[in-house]
Coordinates of C-alpha atoms in Angstrom, one line a residue:
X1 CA 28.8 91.0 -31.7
X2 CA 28.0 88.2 -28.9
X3 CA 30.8 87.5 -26.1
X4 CA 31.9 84.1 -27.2
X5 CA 32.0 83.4 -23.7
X6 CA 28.4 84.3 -22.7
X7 CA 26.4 81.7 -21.0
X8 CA 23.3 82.9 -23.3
X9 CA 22.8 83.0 -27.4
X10 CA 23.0 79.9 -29.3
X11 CA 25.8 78.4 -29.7
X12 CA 27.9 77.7 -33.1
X13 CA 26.4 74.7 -35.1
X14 CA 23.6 73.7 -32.9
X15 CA 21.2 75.7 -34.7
X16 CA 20.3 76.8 -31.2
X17 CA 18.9 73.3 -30.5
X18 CA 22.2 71.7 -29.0
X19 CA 20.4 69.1 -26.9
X20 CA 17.6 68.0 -29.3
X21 CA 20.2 67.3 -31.9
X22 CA 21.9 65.2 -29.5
X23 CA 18.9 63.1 -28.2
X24 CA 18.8 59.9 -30.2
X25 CA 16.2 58.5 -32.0
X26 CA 15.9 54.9 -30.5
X27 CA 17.3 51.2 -32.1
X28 CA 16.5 51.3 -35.5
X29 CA 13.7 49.0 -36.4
X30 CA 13.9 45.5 -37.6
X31 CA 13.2 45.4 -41.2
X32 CA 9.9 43.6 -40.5
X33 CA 8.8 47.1 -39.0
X34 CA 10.1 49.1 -41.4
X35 CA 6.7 49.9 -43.4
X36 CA 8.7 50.7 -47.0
X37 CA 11.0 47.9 -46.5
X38 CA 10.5 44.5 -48.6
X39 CA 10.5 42.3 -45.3
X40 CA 7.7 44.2 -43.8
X41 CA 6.0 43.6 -46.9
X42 CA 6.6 40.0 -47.2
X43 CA 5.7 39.5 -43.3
X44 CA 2.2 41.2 -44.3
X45 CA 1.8 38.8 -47.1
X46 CA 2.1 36.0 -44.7
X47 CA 0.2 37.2 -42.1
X48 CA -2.8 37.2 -44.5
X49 CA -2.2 34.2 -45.9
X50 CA -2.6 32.8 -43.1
X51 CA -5.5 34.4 -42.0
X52 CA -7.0 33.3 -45.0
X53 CA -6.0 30.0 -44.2
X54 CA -7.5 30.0 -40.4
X55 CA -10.9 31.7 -41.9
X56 CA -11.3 28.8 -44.6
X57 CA -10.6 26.0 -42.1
X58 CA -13.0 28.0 -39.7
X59 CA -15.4 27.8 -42.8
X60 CA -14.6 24.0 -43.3
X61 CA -15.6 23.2 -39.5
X62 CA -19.0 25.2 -39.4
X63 CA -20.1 24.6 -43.1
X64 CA -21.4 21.7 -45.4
X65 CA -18.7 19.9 -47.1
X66 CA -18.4 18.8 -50.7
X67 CA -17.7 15.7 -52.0
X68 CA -16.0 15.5 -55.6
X69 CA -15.3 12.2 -58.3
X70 CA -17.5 9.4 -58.8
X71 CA -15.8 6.9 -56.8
X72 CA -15.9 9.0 -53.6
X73 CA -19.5 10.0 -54.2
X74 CA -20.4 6.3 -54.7
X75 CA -18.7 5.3 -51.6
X76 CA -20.2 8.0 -49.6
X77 CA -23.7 7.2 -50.7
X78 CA -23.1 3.4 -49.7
X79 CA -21.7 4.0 -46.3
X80 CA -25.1 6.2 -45.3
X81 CA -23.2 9.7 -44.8
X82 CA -25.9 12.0 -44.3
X83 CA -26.4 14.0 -47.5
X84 CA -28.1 17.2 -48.4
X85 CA -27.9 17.6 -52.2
X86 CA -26.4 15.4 -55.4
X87 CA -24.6 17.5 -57.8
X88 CA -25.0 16.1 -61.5
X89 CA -23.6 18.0 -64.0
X90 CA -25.6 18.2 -67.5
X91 CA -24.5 16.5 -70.1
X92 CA -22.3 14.3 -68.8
X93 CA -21.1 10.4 -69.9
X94 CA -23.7 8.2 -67.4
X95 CA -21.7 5.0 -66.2
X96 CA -22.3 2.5 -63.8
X97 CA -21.0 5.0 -60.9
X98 CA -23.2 7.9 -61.9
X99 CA -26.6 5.8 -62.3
X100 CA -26.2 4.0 -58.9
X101 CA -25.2 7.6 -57.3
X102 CA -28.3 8.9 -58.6
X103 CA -30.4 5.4 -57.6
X104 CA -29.0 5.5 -54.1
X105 CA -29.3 9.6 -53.4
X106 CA -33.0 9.4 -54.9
X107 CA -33.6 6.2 -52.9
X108 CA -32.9 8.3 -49.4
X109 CA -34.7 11.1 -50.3
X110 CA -31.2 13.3 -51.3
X111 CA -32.0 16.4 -53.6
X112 CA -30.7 15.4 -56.8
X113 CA -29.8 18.3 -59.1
X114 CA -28.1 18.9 -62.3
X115 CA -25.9 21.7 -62.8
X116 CA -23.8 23.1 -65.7
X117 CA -20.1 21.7 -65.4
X118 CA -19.0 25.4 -64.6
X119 CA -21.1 25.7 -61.4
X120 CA -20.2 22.4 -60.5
X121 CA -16.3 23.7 -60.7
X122 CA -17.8 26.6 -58.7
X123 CA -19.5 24.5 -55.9
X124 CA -16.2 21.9 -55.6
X125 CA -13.8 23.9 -55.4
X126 CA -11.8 23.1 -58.8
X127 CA -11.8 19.3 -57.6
X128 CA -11.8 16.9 -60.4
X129 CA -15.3 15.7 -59.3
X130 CA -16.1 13.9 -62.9
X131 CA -19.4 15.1 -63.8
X132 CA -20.6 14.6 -59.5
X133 CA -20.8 16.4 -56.5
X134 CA -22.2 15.5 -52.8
X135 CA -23.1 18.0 -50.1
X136 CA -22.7 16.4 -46.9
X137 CA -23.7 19.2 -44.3
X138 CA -21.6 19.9 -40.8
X139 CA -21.5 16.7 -38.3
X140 CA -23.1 17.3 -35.2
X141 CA -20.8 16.7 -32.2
X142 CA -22.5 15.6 -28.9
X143 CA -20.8 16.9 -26.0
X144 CA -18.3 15.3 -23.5
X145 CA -20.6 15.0 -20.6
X146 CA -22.9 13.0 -23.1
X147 CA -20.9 10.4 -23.5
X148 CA -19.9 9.5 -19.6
X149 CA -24.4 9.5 -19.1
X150 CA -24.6 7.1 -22.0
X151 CA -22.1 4.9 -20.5
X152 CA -23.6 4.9 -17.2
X153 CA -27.2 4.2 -18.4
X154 CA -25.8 1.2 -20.8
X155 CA -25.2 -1.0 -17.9
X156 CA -22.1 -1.9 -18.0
X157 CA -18.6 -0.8 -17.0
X158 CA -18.1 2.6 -19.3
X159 CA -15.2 2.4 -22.1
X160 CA -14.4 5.8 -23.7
X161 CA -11.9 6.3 -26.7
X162 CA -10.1 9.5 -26.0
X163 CA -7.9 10.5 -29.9
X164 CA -4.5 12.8 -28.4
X165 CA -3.6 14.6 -31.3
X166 CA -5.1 12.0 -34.5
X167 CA -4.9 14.3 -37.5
X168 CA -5.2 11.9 -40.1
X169 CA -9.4 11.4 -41.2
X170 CA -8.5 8.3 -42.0
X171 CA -7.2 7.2 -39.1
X172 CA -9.8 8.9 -37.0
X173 CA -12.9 7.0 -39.3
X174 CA -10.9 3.4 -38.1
X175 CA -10.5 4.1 -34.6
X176 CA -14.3 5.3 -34.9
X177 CA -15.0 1.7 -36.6
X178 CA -13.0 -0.2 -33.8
X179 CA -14.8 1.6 -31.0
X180 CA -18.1 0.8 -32.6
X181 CA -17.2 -2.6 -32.8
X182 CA -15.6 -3.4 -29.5
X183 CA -18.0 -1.9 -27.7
X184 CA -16.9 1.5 -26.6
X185 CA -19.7 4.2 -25.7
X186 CA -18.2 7.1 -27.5
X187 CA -15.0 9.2 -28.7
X188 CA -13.5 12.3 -27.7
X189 CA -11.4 14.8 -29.9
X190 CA -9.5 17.5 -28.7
X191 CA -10.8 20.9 -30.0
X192 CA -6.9 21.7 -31.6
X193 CA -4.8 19.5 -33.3
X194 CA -7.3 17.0 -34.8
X195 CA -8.8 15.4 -37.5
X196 CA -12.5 16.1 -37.4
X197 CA -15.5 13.9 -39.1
X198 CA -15.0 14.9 -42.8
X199 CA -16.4 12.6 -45.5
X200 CA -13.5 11.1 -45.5
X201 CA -13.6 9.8 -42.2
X202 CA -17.1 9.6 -42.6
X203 CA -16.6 6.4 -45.1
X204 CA -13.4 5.0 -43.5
X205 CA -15.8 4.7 -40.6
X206 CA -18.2 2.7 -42.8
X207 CA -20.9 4.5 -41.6
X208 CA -20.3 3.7 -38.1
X209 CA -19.8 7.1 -37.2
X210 CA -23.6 7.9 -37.6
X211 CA -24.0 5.7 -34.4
X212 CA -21.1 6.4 -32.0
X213 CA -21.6 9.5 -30.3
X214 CA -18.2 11.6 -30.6
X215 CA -17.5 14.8 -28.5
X216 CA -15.4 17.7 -29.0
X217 CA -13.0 18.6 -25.6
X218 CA -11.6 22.3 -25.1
X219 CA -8.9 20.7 -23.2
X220 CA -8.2 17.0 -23.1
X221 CA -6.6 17.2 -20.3
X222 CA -8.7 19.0 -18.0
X223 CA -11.4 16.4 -19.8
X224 CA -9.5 13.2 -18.7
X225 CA -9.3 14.5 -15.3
X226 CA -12.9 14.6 -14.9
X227 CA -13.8 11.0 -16.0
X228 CA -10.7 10.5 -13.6
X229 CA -12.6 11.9 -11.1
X230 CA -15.9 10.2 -11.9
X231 CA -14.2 7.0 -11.0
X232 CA -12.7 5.5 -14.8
X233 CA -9.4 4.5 -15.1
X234 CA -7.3 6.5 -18.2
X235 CA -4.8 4.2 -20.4
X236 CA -3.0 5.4 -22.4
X237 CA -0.8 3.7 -25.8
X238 CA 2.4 3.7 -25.9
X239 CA 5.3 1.3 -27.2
X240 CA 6.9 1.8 -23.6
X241 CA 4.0 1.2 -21.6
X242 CA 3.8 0.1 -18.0
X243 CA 2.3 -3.0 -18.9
X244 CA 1.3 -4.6 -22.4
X245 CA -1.7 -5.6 -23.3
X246 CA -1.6 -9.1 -21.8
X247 CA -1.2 -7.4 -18.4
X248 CA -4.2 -5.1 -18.8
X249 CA -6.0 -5.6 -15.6
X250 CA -8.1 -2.5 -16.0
X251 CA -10.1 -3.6 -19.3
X252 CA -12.6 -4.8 -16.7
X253 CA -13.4 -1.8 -15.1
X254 CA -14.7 1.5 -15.9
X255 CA -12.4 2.9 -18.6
X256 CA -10.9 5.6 -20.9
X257 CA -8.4 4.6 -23.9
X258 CA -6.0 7.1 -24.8
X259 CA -4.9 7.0 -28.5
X260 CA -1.8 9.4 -29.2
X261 CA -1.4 11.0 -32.3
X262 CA 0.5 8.9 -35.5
X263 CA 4.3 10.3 -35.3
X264 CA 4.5 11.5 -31.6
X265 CA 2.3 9.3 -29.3
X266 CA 0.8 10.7 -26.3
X267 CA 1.4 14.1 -25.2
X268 CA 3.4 14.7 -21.8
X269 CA 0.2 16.5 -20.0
X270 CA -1.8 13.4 -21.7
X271 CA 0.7 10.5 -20.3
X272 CA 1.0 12.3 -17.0
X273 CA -2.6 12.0 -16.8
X274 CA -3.0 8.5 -17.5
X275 CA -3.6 6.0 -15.2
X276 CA -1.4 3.2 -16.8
X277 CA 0.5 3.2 -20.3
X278 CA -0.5 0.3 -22.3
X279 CA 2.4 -1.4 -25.2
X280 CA 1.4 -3.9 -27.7
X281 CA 3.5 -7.2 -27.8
X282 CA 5.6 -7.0 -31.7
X283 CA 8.2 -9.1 -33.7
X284 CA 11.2 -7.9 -33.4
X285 CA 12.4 -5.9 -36.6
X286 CA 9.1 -4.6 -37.3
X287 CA 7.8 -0.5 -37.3
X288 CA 5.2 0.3 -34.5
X289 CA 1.8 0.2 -35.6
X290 CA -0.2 3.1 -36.5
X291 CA -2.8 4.5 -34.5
X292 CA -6.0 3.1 -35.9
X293 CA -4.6 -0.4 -35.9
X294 CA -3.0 -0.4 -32.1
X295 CA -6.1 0.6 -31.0
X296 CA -8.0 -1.5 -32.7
X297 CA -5.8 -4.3 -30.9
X298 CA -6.1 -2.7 -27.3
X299 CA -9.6 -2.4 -27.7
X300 CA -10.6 -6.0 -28.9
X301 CA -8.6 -7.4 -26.0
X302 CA -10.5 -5.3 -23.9
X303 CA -13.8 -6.5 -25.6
X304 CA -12.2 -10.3 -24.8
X305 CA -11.5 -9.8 -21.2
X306 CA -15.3 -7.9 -20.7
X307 CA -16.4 -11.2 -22.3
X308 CA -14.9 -13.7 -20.2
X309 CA -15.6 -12.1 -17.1
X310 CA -19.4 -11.7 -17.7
X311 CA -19.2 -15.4 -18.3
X312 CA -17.7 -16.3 -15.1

């Protein structure tokens, strides 16, 4: 029998491994870690959801986008979106819609092709297209730089659009529209957070997006800072500007309009950036304006002002 008071031997209940067994074994994981537990498998769920989600808007940026119903389809076709392909499917009731779809796509030289209802499910998506389908490939973005040489070759003083944050197509396609028709030289989006040129905003242009040049920035910011540099003024909107739009002694001059997004307005790197914050005069009682139609109003007051001074 061991000395019970001898230094070597194991020692009762340790199993001979006294100071392993009394080494912990860390925190205990949060459930999300815990492999077998249910909020580790609902965290994984999510994760690929939204990885899906990320890989089909990924998918939506770089490839052709389909237009479903008859009354979008019609509208497209009269704006002049470019088009690659008319979707018919076989056997469907020809109205007024259908036969001037197929009249205007055949008309541009658009592929018109008839499909069996199922594939046309297949190529929309599910939409309720109504018997049609248009493919209206990727829009091609110019780049930033473009935009600042077209305005210097034009002539006169360079006005830029600059959207901070726009996510609504619609929105975008007005703004687009207003810039066309007030003169500007092109529009800039910021690479995150945006609305791109989708059909939708396509036809809310009316077609004038196939003769604006719009860019895609990286980073706004750093963008705004470089036509800063290269001598143009950056306004932003705001309904607590500096000045409002009566007091806007930079239209004249070289320029960049800064349109903030529909809820939040301007971001803070955006306003710090800016030159001057432009408001628009309102009635009391009534909402702010949203952002296609505030800068629809800056920018026509900017076209005004050009106009009176090259008269003078």
């Amino acid at each position: 029998m061991r000395n019970p008071g001898s230094k070597k031997g194991a020692v009762v209940g340790s199993g001979g491994q006294k100071s392993k067994g009394l080494q912990g074994k860390g925190p205990t994981p949060k459930a999300a870690e815990r492999p077998n537990h249910p909020a580790y498998k609902r965290a994984n769920a999510t994760a690929k959801v939204e990885q899906q989600r990320a890989q089909r808007r990924r998918a939506a940026e770089t490839g052709p986008e389909t237009v479903a119903g008859r009354n979008p389809v019609v509208e497209c076709l009269r704006a002049g979106i470019p088009a690659t392909a008319l979707y018919v499917a076989l056997g469907i009731d020809a109205d007024d819609r259908v036969a001037e779809a197929v009249q205007l796509a055949a008309s541009r030289g658009i592929s018109v092709l008839e499909v069996q209802r199922g594939e046309l499910d297949r190529i929309t998506g599910g939409a309720m297209h109504q018997g049609l389908g248009l493919q209206v490939p990727p829009y091609e973005y110019a780049e930033p730089r473009d935009l600042l040489r077209i305005a210097n070759e034009s002539g006169i003083p360079p006005l830029l659009v600059a959207l901070d944050g726009v996510t609504d197509p619609r929105n975008l396609g007005a703004v687009v529209r207003s810039a066309a028709a007030f003169g500007a030289h092109g529009v800039v989006l910021p690479q995150r957070r945006s609305a791109g040129i989708t059909a939708v905003a396509w036809r809310t242009s009316a077609g004038t997006a196939a003769r604006m040049p719009i860019a895609v920035a990286t980073n706004l910011t750093r963008q705004l800072k470089e036509w800063a540099e290269a001598g143009l003024m950056v306004v932003g909107l705001d309904a607590d500007g500096d000045v409002d739009v009566d007091g806007l002694e930079l239209a004249t001059g070289p320029l960049v309009v800064v349109v903030g997004s529909e809820g939040r307005g301007l971001s803070r790197l955006v306003r710090e950036t800016c030159d001057q914050t432009v408001s628009i005069p309102m009635s009391a009682g009534v909402e702010s304006l949203n952002a296609s139609v505030a800068a629809g109003v800056v920018l026509a007051e900017i076209a005004r002002r050009r106009r009176v001074e090259a008269r003078a």
